mmCIF file of C-alpha atoms in Angstrom:
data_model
loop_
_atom_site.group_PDB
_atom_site.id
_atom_site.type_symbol
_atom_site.label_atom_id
_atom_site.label_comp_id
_atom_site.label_asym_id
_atom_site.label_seq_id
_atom_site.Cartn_x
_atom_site.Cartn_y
_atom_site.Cartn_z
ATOM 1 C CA UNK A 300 -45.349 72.121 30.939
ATOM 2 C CA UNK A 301 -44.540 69.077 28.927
ATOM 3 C CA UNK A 302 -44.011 66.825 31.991
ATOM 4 C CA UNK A 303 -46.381 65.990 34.999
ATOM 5 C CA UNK A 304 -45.861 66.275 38.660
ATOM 6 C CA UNK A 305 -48.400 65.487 41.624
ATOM 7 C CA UNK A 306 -49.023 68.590 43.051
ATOM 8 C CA UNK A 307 -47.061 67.779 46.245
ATOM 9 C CA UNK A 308 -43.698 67.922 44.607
ATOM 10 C CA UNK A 309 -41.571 70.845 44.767
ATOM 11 C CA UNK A 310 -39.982 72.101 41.111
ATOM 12 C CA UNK A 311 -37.791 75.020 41.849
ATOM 13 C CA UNK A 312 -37.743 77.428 40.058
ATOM 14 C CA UNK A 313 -35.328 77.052 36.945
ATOM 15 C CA UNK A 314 -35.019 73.066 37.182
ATOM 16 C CA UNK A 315 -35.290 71.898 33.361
ATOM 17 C CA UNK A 316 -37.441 68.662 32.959
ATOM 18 C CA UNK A 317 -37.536 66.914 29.517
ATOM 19 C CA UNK A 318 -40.774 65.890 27.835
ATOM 20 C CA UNK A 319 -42.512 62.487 29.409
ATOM 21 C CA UNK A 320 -41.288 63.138 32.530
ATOM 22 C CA UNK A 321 -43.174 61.801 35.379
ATOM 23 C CA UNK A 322 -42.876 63.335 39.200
ATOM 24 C CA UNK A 323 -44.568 61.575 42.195
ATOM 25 C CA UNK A 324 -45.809 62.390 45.144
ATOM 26 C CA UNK A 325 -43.244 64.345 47.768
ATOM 27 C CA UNK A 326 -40.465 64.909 45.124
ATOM 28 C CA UNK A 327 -38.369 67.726 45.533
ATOM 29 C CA UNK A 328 -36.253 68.962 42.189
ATOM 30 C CA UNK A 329 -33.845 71.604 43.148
ATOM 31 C CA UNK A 330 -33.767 74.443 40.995
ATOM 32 C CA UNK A 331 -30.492 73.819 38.317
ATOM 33 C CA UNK A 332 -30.785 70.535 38.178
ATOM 34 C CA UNK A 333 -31.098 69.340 34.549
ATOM 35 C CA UNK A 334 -33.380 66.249 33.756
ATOM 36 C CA UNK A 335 -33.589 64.174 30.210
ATOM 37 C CA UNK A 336 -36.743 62.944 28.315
ATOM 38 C CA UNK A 337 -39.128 59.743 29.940
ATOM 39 C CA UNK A 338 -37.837 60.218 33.237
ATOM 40 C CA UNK A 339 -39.878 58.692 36.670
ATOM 41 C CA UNK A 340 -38.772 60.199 39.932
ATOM 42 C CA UNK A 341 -41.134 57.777 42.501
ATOM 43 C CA UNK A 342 -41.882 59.117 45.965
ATOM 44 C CA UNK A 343 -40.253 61.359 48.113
ATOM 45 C CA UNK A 344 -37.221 61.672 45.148
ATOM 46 C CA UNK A 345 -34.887 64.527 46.232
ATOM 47 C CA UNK A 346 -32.636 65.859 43.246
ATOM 48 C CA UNK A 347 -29.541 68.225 43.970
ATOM 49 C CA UNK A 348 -28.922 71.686 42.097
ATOM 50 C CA UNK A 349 -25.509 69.871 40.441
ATOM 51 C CA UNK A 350 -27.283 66.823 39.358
ATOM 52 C CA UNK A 351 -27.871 65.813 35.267
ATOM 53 C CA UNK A 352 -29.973 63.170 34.814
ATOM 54 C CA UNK A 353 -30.460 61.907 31.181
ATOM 55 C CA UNK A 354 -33.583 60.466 29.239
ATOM 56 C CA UNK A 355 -35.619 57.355 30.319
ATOM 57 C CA UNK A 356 -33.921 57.025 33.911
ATOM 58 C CA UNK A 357 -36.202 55.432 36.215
ATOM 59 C CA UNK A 358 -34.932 56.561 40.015
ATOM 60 C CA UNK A 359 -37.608 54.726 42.493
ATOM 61 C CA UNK A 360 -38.811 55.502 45.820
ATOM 62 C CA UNK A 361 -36.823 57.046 48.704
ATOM 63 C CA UNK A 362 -33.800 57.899 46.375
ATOM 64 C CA UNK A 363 -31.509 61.598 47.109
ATOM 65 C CA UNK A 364 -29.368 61.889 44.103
ATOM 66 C CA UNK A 365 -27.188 65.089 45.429
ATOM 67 C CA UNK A 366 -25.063 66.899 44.264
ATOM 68 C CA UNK A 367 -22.007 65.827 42.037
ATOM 69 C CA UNK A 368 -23.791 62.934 40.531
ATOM 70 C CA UNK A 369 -24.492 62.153 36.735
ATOM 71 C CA UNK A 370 -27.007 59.395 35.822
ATOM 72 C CA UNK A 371 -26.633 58.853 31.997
ATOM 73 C CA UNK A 372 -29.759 57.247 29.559
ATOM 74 C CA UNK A 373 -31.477 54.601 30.970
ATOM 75 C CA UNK A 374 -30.131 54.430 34.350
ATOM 76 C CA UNK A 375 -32.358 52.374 36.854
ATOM 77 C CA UNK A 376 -32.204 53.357 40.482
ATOM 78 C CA UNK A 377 -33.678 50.607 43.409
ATOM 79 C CA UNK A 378 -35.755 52.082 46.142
ATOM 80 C CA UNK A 379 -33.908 53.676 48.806
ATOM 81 C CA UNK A 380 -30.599 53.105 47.301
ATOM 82 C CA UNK A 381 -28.059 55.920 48.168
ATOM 83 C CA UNK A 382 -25.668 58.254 46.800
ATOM 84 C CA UNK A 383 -22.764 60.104 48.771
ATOM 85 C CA UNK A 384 -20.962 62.910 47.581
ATOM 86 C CA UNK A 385 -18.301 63.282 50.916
ATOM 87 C CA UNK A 386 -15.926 60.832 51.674
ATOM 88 C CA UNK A 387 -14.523 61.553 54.954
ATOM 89 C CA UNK A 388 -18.161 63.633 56.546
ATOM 90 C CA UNK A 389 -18.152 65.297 59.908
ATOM 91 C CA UNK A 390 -20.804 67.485 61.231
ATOM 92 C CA UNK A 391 -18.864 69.701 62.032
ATOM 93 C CA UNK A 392 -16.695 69.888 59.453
ATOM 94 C CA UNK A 393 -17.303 71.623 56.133
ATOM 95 C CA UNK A 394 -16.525 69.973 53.263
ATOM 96 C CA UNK A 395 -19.089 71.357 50.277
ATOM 97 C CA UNK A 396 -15.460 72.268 47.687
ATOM 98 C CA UNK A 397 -14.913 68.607 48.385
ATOM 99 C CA UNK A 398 -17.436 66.743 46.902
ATOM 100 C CA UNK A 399 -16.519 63.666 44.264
ATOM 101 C CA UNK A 400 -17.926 63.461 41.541
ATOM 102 C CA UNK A 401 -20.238 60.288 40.723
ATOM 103 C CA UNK A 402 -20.900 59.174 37.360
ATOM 104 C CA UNK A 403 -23.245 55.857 36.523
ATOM 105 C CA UNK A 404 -23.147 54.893 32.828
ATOM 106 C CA UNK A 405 -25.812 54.561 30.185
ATOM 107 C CA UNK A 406 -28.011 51.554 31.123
ATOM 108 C CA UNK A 407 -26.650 50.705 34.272
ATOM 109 C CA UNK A 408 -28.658 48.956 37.189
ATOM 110 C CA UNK A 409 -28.660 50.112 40.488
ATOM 111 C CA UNK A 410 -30.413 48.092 42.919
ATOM 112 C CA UNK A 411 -32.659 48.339 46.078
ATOM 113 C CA UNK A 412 -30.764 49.869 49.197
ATOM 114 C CA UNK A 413 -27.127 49.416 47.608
ATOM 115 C CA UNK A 414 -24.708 52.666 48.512
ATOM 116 C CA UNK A 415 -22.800 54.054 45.899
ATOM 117 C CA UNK A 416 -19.388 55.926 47.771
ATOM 118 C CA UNK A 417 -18.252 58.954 45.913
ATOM 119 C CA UNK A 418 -15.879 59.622 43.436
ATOM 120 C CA UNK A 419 -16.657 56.163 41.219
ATOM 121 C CA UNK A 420 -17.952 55.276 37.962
ATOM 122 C CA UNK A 421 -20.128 52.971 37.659
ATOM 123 C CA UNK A 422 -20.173 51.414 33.841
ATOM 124 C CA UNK A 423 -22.161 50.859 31.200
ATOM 125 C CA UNK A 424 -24.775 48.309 31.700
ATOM 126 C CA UNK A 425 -23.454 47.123 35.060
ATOM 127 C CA UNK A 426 -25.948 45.606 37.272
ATOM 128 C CA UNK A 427 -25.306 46.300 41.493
ATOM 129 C CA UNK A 428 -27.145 43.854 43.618
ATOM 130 C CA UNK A 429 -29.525 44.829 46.739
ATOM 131 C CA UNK A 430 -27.498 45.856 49.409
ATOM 132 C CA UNK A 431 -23.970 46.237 48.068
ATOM 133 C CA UNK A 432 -21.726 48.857 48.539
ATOM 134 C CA UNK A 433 -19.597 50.165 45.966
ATOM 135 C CA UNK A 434 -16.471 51.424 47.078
ATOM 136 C CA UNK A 435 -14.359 51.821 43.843
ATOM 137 C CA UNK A 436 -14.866 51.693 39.731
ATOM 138 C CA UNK A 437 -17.315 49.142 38.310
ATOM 139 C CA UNK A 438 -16.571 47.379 34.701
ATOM 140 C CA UNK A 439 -18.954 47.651 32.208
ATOM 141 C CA UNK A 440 -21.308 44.706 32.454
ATOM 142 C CA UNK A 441 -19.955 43.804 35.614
ATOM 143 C CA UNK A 442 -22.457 41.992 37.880
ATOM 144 C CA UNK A 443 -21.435 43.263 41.686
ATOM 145 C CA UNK A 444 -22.913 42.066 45.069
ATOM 146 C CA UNK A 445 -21.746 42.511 48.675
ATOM 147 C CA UNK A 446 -20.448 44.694 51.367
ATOM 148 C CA UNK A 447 -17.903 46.098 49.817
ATOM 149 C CA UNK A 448 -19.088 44.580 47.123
ATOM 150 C CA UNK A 449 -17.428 42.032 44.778
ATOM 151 C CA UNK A 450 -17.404 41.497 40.969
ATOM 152 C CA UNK A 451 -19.351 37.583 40.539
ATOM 153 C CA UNK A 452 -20.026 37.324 36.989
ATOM 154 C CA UNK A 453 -21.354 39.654 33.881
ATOM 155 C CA UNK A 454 -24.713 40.813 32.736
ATOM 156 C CA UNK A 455 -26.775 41.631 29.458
ATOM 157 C CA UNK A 456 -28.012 44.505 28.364
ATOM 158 C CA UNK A 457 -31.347 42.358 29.027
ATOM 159 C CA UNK A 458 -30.516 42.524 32.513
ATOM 160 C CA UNK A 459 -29.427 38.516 32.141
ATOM 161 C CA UNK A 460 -26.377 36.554 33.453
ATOM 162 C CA UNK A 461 -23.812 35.675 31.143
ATOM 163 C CA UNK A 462 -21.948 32.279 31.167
ATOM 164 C CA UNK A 463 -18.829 33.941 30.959
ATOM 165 C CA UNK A 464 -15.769 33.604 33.811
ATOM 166 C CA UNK A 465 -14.359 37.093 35.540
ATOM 167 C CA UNK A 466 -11.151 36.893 33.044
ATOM 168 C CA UNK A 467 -10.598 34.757 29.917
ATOM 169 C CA UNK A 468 -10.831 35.184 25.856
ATOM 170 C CA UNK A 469 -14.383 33.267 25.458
ATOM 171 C CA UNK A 470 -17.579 35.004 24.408
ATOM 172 C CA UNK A 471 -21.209 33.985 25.376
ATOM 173 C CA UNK A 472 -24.433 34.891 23.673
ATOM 174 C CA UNK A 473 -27.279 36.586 24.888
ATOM 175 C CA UNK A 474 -30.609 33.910 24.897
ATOM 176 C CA UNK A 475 -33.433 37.080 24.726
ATOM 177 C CA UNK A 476 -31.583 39.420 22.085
ATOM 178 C CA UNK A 477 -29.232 37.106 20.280
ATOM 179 C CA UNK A 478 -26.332 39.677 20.899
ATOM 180 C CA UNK A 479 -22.995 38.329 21.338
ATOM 181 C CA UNK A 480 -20.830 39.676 24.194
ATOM 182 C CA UNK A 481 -17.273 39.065 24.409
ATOM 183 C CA UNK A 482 -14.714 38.943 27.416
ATOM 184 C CA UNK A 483 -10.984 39.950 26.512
ATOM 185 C CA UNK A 484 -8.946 39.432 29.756
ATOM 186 C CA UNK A 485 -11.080 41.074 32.329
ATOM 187 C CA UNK A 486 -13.396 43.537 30.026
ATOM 188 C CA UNK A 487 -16.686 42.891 28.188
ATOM 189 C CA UNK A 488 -17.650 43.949 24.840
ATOM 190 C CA UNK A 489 -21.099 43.892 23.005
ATOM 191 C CA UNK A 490 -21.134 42.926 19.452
ATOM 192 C CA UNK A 491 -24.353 42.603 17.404
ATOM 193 C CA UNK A 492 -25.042 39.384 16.286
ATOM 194 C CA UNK A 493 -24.180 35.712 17.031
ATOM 195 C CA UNK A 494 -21.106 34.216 16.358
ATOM 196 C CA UNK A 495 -20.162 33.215 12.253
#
């Protein structure tokens, strides 16, 4: 077994679990789910059968990722934040052929107690605030906060605001890496190095 678990955790049987992979206490990892290299599931995680995960996702305490979700590489999820994967629910209704699908983008920040609704994407290296509730498609880089929640501004791949307005043609440099990102009417763009 090249990854650990505390021996309160379920693994079912069949589950695939990269190397590095750390499981907590009260984790339960359904049996086809797939997980990636340098993962940490904290406390009580629960992981669905139709779930990928990829390498060095950190998914904190009190976190259900069901089924119909994909968390690409280095996707951090807040405690308790939530994933759906029924829009319209009823109890006593079933709706398991009509889950939408979820997908959250490499590098992505998810944060404590926001909701993600199902069916959106969630881009690369977006950052959602505590709380918020995403209700449609995030940019890439977008910084979102709120219930629903709102785009306010852009983020690094350091996890630090950009000056840079929601729309425009203006670029703004990254003070930790030096990386220059650039808005184009109302998309970011990373490009290596400052500006000529």
């Amino acid at each position: 077994m090249s990854y650990t678990a505390h021996p309160s955790a379920i693994i079912d049987s069949g589950a695939e679990i990269g190397d590095g992979t750390r499981i907590w206490h009260w984790v339960h990892v359904s049996g086809q789910a797939q997980i990636g290299n340098g993962c940490s599931l904290g406390q009580n995680v629960y992981v669905g059968n139709d779930v990928r995960i990829g390498n060095n996702v950190k998914i904190q305490n009190n976190v259900s990722v069901y089924d119909a979700v994909t968390l690409e590489d280095d996707v951090f999820c807040g405690p308790s934040m939530v994933f759906t994967n029924v829009y319209n629910p009823r109890a006593a209704v079933t709706r398991k052929n009509e889950y939408r699908r979820t997908l959250v983008r490499r590098g992505a920040t998810l944060g404590a107690n926001c909701t993600i609704v199902c069916g959106n994407t969630v881009g690369e290296y977006a950052f959602i605030g505590a709380g918020a509730v995403i209700n449609r498609d995030v940019p890439a880089y977008a910084l979102m906060v709120g219930v629903p929640a709102k785009q306010i501004g852009w983020m690094s791949e350091f996890g630090e605001q950009l000056e840079l307005p929601l729309q425009g043609s203006t670029e703004a440099i990254c003070q930790h890496t030096g990386a220059r990102y650039v808005l184009d009417g109302n998309a970011v763009t990373k490009r290596e190095g400052k500006t000529p």
